[in-house]
Coordinates of C-alpha atoms and ligand atoms in Angstrom, one line a residue:
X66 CA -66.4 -5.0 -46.7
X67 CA -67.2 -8.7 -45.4
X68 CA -67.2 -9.9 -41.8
X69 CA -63.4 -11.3 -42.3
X70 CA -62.0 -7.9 -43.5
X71 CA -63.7 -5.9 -40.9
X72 CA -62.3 -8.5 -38.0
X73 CA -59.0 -8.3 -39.0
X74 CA -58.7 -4.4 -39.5
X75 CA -56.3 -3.7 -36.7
X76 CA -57.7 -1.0 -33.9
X77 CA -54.2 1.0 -34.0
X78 CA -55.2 1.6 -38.0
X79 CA -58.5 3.1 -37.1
X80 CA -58.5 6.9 -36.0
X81 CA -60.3 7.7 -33.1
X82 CA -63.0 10.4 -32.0
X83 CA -62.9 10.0 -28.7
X84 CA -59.6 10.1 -26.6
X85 CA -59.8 7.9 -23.6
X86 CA -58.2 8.4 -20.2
X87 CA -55.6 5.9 -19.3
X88 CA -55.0 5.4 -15.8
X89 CA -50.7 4.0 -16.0
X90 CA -50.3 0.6 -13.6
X91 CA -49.5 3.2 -10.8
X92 CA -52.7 4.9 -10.9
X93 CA -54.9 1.7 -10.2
X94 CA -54.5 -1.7 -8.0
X95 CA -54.6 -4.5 -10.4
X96 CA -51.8 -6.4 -10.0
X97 CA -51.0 -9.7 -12.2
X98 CA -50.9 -12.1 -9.5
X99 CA -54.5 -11.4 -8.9
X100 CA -55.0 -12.6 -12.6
X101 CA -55.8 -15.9 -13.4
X102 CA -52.1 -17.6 -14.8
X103 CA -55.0 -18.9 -17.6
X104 CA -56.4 -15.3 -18.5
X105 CA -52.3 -14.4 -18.5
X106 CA -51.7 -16.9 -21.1
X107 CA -54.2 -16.3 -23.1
X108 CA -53.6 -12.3 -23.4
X109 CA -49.7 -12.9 -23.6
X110 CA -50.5 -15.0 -26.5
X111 CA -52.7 -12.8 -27.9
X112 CA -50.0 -9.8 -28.1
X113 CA -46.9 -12.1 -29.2
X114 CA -49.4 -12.8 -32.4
X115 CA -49.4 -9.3 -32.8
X116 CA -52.9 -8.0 -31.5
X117 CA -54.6 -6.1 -29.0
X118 CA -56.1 -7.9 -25.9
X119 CA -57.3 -6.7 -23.0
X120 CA -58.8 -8.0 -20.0
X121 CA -63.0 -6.1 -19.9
X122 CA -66.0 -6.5 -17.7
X123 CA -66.9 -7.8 -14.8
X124 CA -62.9 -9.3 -14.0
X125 CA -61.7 -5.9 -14.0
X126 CA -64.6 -3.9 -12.2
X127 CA -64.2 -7.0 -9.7
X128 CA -60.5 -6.7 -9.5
X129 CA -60.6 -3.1 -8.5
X130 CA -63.2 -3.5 -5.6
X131 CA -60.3 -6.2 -4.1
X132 CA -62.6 -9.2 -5.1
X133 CA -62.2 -12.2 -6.9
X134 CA -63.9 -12.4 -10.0
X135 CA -65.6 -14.9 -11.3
X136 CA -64.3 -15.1 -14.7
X137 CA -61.8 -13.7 -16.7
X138 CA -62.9 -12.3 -19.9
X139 CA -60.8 -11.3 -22.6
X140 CA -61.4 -8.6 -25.3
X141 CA -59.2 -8.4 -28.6
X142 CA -58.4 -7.1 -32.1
X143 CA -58.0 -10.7 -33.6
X144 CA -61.4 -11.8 -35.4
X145 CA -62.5 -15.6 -33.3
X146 CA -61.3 -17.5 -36.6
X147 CA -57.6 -15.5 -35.8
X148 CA -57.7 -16.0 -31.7
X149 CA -58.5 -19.8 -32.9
X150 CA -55.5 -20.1 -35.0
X151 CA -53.5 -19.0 -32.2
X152 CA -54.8 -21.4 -29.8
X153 CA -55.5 -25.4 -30.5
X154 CA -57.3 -25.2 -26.4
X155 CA -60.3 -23.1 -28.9
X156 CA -63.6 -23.6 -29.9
X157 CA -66.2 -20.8 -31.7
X158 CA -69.6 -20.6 -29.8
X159 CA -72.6 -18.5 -30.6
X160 CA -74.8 -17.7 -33.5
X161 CA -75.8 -14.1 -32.5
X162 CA -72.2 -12.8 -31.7
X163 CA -69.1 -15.7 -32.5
X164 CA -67.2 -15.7 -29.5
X165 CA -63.9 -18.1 -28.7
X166 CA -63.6 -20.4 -25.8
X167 CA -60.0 -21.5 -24.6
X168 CA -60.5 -24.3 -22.4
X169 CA -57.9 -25.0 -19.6
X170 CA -59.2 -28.1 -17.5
X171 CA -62.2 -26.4 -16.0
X172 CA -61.1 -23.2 -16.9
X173 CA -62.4 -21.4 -19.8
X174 CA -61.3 -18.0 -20.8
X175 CA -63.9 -16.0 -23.2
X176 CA -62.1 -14.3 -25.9
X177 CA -64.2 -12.0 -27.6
X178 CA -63.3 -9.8 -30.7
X179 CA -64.3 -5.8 -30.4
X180 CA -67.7 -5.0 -31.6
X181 CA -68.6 -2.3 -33.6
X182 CA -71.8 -0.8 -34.6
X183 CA -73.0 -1.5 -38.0
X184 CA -72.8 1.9 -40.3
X185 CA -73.9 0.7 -44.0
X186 CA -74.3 -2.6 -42.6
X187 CA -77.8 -2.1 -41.0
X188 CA -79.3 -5.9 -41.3
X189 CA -76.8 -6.8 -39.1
X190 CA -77.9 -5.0 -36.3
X191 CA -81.7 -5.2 -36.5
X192 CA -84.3 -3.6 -33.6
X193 CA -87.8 -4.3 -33.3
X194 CA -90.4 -1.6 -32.8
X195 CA -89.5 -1.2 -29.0
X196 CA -86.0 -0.5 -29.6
X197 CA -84.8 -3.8 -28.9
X198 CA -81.5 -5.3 -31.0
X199 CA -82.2 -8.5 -32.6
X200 CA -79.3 -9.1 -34.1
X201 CA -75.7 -8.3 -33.5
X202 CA -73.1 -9.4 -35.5
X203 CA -70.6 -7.1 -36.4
X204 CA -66.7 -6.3 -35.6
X205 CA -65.4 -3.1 -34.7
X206 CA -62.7 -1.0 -32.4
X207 CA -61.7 -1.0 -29.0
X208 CA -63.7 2.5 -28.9
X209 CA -66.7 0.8 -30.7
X210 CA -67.0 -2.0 -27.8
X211 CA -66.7 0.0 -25.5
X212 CA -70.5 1.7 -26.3
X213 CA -72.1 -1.5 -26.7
X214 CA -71.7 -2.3 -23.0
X215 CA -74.4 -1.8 -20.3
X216 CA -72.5 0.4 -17.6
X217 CA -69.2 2.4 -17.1
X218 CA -67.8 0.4 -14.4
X219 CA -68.2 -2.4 -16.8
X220 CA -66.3 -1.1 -19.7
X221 CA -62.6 -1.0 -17.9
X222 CA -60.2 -2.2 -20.2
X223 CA -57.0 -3.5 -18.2
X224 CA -54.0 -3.5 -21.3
X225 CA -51.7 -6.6 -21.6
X226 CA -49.3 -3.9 -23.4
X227 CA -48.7 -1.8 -20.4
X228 CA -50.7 -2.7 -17.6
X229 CA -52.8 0.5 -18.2
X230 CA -56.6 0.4 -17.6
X231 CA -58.4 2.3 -21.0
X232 CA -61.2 4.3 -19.7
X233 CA -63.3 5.8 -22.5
X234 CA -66.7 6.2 -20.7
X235 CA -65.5 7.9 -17.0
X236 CA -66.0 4.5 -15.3
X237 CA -63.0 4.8 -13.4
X238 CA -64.9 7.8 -11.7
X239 CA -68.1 6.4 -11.4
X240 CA -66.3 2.9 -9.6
X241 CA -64.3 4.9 -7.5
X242 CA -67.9 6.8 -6.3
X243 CA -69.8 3.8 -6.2
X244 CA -72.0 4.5 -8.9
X245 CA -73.7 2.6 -11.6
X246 CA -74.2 4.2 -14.6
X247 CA -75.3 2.9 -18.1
X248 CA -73.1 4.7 -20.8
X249 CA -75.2 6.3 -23.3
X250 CA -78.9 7.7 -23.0
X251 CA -80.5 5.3 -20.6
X252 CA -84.1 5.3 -22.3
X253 CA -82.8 3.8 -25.5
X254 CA -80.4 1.9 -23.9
X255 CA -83.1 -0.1 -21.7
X256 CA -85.1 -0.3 -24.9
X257 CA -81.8 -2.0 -27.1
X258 CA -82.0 -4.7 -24.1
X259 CA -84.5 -4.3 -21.2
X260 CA -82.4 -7.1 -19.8
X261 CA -80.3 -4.3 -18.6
X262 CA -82.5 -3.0 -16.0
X263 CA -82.1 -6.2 -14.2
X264 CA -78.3 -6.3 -14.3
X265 CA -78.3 -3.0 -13.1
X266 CA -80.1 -4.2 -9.9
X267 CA -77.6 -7.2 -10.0
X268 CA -74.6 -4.8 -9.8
X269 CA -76.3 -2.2 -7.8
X270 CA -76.8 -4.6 -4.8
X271 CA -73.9 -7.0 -4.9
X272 CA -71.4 -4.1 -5.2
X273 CA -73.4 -2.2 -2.6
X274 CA -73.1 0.9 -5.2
X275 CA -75.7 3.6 -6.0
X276 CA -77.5 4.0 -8.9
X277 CA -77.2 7.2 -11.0
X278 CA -81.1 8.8 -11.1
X279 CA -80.8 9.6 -14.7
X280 CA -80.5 5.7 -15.2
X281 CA -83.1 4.8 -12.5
X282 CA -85.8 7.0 -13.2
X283 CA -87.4 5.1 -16.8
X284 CA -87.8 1.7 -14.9
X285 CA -90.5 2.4 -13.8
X286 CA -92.0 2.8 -17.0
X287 CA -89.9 0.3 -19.2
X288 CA -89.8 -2.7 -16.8
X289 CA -92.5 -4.1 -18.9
X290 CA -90.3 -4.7 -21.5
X291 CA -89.0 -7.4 -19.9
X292 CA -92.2 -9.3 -21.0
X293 CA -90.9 -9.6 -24.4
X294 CA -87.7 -10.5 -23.9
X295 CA -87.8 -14.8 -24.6
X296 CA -87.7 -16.8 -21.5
X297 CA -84.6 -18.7 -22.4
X298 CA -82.8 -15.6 -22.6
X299 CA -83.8 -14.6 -18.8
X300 CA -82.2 -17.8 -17.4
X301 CA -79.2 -17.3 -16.6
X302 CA -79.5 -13.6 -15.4
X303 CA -82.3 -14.7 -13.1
X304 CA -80.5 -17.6 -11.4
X305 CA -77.6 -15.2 -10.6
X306 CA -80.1 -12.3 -9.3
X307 CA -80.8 -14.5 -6.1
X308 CA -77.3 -16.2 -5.7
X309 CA -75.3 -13.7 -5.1
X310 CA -75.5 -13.7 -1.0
X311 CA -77.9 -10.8 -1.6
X312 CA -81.1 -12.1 -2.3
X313 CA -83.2 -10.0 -0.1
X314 CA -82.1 -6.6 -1.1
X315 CA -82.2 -8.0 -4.7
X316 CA -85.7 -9.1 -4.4
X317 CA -86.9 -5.3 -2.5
X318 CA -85.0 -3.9 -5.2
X319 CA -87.2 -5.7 -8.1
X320 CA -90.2 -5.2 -6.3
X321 CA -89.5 -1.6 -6.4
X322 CA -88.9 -1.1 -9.8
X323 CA -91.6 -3.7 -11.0
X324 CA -89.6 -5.6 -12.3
X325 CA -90.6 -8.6 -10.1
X326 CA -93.2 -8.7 -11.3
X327 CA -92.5 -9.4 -15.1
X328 CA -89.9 -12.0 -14.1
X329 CA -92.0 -14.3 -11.8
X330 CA -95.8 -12.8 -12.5
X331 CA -96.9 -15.9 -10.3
X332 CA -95.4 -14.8 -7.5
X333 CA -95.9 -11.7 -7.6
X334 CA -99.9 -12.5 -7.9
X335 CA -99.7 -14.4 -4.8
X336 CA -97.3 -11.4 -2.8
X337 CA -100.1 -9.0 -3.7
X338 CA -103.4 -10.6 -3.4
X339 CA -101.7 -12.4 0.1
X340 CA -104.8 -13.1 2.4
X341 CA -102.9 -14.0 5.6
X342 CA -99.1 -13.4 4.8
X343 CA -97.8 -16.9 4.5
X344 CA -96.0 -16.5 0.8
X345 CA -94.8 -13.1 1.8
X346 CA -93.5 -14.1 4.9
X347 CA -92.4 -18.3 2.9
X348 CA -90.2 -16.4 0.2
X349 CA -88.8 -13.7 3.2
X350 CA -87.6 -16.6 5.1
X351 CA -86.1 -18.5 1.8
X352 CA -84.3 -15.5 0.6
X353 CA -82.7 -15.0 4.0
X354 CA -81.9 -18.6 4.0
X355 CA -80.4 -18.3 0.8
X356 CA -78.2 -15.0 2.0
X357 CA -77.3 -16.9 5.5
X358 CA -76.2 -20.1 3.0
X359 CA -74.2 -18.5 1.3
X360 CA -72.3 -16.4 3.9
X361 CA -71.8 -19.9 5.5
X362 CA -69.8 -20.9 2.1
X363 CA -73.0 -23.6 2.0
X364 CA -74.2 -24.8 -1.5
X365 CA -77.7 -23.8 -2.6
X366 CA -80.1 -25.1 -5.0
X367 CA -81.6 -22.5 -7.4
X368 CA -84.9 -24.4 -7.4
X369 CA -85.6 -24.4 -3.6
X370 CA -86.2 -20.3 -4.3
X371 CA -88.4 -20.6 -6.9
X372 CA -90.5 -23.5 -5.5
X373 CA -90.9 -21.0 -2.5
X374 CA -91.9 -18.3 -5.3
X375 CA -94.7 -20.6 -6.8
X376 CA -95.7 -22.7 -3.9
X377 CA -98.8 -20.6 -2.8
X378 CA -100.3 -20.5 -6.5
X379 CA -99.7 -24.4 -6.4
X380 CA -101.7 -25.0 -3.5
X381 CA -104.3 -22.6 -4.9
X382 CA -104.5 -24.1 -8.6
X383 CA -104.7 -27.6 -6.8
X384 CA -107.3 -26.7 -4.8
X385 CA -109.4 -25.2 -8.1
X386 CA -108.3 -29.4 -9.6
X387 CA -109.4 -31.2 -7.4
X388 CA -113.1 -29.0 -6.9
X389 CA -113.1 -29.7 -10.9
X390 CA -113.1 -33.3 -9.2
X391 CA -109.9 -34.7 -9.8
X392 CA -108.4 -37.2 -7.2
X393 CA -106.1 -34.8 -4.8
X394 CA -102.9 -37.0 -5.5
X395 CA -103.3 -36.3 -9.3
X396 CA -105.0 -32.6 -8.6
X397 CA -102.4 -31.8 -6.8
X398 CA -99.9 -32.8 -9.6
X399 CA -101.2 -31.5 -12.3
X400 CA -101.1 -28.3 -10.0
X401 CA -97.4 -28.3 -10.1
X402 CA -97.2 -28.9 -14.0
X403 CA -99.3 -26.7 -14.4
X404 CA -97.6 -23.6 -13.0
X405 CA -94.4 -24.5 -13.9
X406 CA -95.3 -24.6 -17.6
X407 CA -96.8 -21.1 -16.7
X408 CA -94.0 -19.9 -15.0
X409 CA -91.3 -21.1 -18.2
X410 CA -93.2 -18.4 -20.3
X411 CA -91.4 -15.8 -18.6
X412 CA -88.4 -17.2 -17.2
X413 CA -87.2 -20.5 -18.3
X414 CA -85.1 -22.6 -16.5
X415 CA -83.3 -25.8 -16.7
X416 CA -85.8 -29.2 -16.8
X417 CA -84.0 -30.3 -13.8
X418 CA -85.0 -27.4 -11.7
X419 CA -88.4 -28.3 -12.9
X420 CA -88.2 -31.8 -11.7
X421 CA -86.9 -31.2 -8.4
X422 CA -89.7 -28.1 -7.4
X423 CA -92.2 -31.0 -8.5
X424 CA -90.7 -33.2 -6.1
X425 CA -90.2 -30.7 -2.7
X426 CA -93.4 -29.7 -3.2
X427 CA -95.2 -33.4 -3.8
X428 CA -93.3 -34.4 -0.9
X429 CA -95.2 -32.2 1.4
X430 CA -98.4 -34.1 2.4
X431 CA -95.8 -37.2 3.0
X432 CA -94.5 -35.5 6.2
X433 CA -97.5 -36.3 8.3
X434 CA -98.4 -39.3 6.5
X435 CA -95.9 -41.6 8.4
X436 CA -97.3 -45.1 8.7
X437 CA -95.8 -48.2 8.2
X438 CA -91.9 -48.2 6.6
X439 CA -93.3 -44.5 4.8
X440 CA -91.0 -42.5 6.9
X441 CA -87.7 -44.8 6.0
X442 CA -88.9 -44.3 2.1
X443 CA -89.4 -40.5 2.4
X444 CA -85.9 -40.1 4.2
X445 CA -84.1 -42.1 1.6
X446 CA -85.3 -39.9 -0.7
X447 CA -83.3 -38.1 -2.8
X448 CA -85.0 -34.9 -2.4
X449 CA -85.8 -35.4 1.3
X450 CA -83.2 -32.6 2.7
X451 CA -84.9 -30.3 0.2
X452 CA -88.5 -31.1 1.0
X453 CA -87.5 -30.7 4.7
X454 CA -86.0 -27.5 4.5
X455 CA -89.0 -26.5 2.8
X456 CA -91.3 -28.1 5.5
X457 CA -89.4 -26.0 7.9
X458 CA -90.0 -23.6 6.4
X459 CA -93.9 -24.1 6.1
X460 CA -93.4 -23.9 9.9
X461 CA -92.0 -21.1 10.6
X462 CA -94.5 -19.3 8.8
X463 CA -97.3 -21.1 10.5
X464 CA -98.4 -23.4 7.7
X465 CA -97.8 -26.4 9.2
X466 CA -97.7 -27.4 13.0
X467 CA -94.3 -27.2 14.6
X468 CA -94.7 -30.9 16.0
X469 CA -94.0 -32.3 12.8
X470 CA -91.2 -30.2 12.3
X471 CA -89.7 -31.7 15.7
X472 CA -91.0 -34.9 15.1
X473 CA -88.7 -34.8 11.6
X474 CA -86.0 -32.9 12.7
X475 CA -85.4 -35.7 15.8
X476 CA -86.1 -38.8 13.5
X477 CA -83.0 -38.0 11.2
X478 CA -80.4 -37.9 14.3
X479 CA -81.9 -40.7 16.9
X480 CA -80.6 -44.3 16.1
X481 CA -82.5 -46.9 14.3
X482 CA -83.7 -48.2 17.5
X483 CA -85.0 -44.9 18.6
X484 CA -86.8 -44.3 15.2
X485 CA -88.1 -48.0 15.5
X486 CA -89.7 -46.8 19.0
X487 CA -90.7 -43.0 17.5
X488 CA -92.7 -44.6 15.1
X489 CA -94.1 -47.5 17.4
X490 CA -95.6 -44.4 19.7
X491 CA -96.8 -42.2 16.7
X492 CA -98.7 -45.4 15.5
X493 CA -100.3 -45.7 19.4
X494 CA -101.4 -42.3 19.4
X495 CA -103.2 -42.9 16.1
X496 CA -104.6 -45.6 17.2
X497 CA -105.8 -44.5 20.4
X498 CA -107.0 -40.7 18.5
X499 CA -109.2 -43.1 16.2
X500 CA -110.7 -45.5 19.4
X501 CA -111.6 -42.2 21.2
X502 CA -113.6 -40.9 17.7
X503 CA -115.6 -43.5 17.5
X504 CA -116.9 -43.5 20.8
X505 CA -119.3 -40.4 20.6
X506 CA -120.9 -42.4 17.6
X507 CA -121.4 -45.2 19.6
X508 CA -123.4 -43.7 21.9
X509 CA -125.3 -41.9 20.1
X510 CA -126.7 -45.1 18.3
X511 CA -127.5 -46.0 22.0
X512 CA -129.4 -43.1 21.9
X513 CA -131.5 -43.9 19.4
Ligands
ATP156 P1 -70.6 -11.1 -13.5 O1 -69.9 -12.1 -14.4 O2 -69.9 -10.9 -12.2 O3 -72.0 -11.4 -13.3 P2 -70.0 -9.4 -15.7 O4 -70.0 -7.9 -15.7 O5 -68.8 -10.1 -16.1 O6 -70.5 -9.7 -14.2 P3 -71.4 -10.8 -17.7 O7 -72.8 -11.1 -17.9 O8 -70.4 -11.9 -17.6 O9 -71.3 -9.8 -16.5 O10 -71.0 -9.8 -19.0 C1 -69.6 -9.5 -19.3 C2 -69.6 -8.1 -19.8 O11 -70.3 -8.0 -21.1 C3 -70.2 -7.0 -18.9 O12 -69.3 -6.5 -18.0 C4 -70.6 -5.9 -19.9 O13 -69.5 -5.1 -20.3 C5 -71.0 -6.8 -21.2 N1 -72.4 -7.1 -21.2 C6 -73.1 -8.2 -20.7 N2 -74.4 -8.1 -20.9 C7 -74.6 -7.0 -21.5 C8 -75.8 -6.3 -22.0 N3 -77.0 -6.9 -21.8 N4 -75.7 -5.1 -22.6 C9 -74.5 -4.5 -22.8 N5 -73.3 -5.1 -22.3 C10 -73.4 -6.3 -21.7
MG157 MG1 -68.7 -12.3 -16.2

C-alpha cells in the first residue's frame, strides 16, 4: 500500500483496539466562540468534504485551563494533497512529516493528517541506536495519532462532528489533576525524542501542573541525549522555554534535571565554576526581567537572555585573546564570535540574534568612554536600549559602578542643553583627574 492509499483510508473504516472515552459538549467547557472563526472554517470545511477533523494539542489543553491558545491546530482524516484540494488559502510544508498551511491574513491554521505507525513499512520510521526516530512519514488513524504525541493532556481531540472531546490516553483526568504525563513508557519515549524532556518542563511550569514521577525519574539519566539532537532542531523549543513569563522557574527546573546544561553548556560552565557570583546573580536578574516584561504585556528580545547566558565566558575568552596578544578591540571581538559559533553547536538560533548579542555586548566598554560627540553616537544607536538594559544590569550585580548607570539613565531624559552641560562637566573632571596624576611625577623628578 503507497503513501496516497494509506492517507485516504477513512478512520471510521478502520476497527479499533482501543475504545476511547468521549466526554459529550456538556461534560467539558469549550465552547465555539472561544475558537478562532479561522480554525471554525477550516474544520467546517473539512467535515462538509466528508472527513474527520478535529481540533488537537496545545489549543485544546489551553482551551480547557480558560486560556487563549496560541494556535489552533487541526487534525484530520484527509491526506495534505485532499485538505489542499479543499482549500485554494493551502500550501504543503515539510519534508519529515507533510503538513498543510491554510493561510488567513496573518492567520495560519495547521492541518495535519493522522499519523500512524509504520507496521511493514519499517524505513519509514527509522531510529538510531539511542532510540531516536529519524524519520516519520507515515499516515494512520485517529487512535494511531493519538500515541505518537508526547503527553495526555496534549492528545485532546475536540470533534467538529459533535462537539465531543475524544480521550484515548486518560488526559482528561490527568488535566483535570494537573498532571503531565507522557503516554506510553516514558524511557523509550525520551529516547524516540529527548526533545520531550524539555517540553515537559515547558508545560510543567507554564501550566503550573505536576509532573507524574514515573515520567520524571529517567531525566536524570537521559538528559544527555539532548546532545545529539541537531541544533537547528532545538531553536524554536528553546526560545519558547524562556518566553513564556516563567523563565525563572523554567531555568531551576532545567538546572535540576541537567538539562541546562546540554542546551547552553557555556553557561552552565560559567554558573558552576562562578568565582564571585556575578553570572549567577547577571542571568537571575535577566530572567526576572524577562518574567516582570512580560507580566507588564512588554515585548522582549530572545537575544538579551542569551547574551546574559554567554556574557561571562566572553569576557573570559577575551581576556585569554588579548594575553595571546591581540589588540583588546579585536580580542574582544573575536571573543564574541567565538562563543557564539560555540554556542550554535548546541542550540542554534536565528543570525539576527547573533548579531545583536555581538552588538549589546561590544557596546559595553562604550558606556564609560564618553568623550567628544561618543555619547550622541552610542544613544542613536540602534541597539542602545539593549546595551543599556544590559549595562543595568552589569550594575546591579556589581560589575560595573552605579555612577555610570545614573550618569546614563539621566542623559537619555535631560534636554539637549542639559546633556550639552553633562558632558561639559564629565570632560572637566577628566581633565582635572589627569592634572592631579601628573603631579606626584613631577615631583618626584624634583626629587631626583
Ligand atoms: P504550545 O503551542 O502552547 O507551545 P503545543 O502543545 O501546541 O503547545 P506544539 O509544539 O505546537 O505544542 O505541538 C503541537 C502538538 O503536537 C502537541 O500538543 C503534541 O500533541 C504534538 N507534539 C509536538 N511535539 C511533539 C513531540 N516532540 N513528540 C510527540 N508529540 C509532539
Ligand atoms: Mg502549538
Amino acid at each position: 500500500m503507497n503513501q496516497q492509499n494509506a492517507a485516504v483510508t477513512p478512520v471510521s473504516e478502520k476497527k479499533s483496539a482501543l475504545e476511547p472515552r468521549i466526554y459529550t459538549r456538556s461534560e467539558h467547557n469549550i465552547s465555539r466562540n472561544q475558537i478562532s472563526s479561522n480554525a471554525l472554517k477550516v474544520l467546517y470545511r473539512l467535515k462538509n468534504e466528508g472527513y474527520d477533523a478535529y481540533l488537537v494539542g496545545g489549543c485544546v489543553r489551553d482551551l480547557l485551563l480558560g486560556r487563549e491558545p496560541k494556535d489552533f491546530d487541526v487534525a484530520t482524516n484527509a491526506s495534505p494533497e485532499q485538505v489542499k484540494q479543499a482549500f485554494r488559502n493551502c500550501r504543503l510544508i515539510g519534508r519529515r512529516f507533510r503538513l498543510a498551511h491554510v493561510f488567513f491574513g496573518r492567520e495560519i491554521i495547521e492541518v495535519a493528517t493522522f499519523r500512524g505507525p509504520s507496521e511493514g513499512v519499517q524505513d519509514l520510521q527509522k531510529k538510531d541506536q539511542d532510540g531516536r526516530l529519524l524519520r516519520d512519514n507515515n499516515y494512520g488513524t485517529l487512535e494511531e495519532d493519538v500515541v505518537r504525541r508526547d503527553f495526555t493532556v496534549n492528545a485532546l481531540y475536540y470533534n467538529i462532528k459533535d462537539f465531543s472531546i475524544v480521550d484515548y490516553v486518560g488526559g482528561m483526568e490527568d488535566h483535570r489533576a494537573g498532571v503531565m504525563r507522557l503516554i506510553g513508557d516514558p524511557e523509550t519515549r525520551y529516547r524516540e525524542d529527548p526533545v520531550r524532556m524539555i517540553r515537559l518542563v515547558r508545560f510543567a511550569v507554564k501550566l503550573s501542573f505536576s509532573i507524574n514521577p514515573e515520567c520524571e525519574k529517567p531525566i536524570f539519566q537521559l538528559a544527555e541525549l539532548l546532545a545529539n539532537i541537531p541544533a537547528a532542531r532545538l531553536q524554536d523549543e528553546t526560545l519558547k522555554l524562556f518566553l513564556s513569563g516563567y523563565a525563572v522557574e523554567t531555568f531551576e527546573m532545567l538546572r535540576h534535571y541537567g538539562l541546562f546544561a546540554h542546551l547552553y553548556p557555556i553557561a552552565e560552565q560559567s554558573l558552576s565554576n562562578e568565582e564571585n557570583g556575578f553570572p549567577k546573580l547577571l542571568i537571575a536578574r535577566a530572567l526576572e526581567n524577562t518574567d516582570k516584561r512580560i507580566a507588564e504585556g512588554k515585548s522582549i528580545a530572545p537575544f538579551f537572555l542569551i547574551s546574559t547566558f554567554l556574557w561571562d565566558a566572553v569576557k573570559k575568552q577575551a581576556k585569554l585573546n588579548v594575553e595571546a596578544g591581540l589588540p583588546e578591540s579585536v580580542g574582544f571581538q573575536q571573543a564574541a564570535s567565538q562563543i557564539i559559533s560555540q554556542q550554535v553547536k548546541s542550540t542554534a538560533f536565528p543570525k539576527y540574534i547573533g548579531m545583536a548579542m555581538r552588538d549589546v555586548w561590544g557596546l559595553q566598554v562604550r558606556f564609560s568612554n564618553r568623550g567628544g560627540t561618543r555619547a550622541y553616537r552610542l544613544l542613536g544607536h540602534p541597539k542602545f536600549r539593549a546595551a543599556y538594559d544590559f549595562m543595568l544590569l552589569r550594575v546591579e550585580t556589581g560589575e560595573e559602578a552605579p555612577e555610570l548607570a545614573t550618569w546614563w539613565t539621566e542623559f537619555q531624559t535631560v534636554s539637549e542643553k542639559e546633556q550639552k552641560k553633562m558632558l561639559d562637566r564629565l570632560h572637566k573632571s577628566s581633565t582635572g583627574k589627569r592634572r592631579r596624576r601628573r603631579k606626584p611625577a613631577v615631583k618626584k623628578q624634583q626629587h631626583d
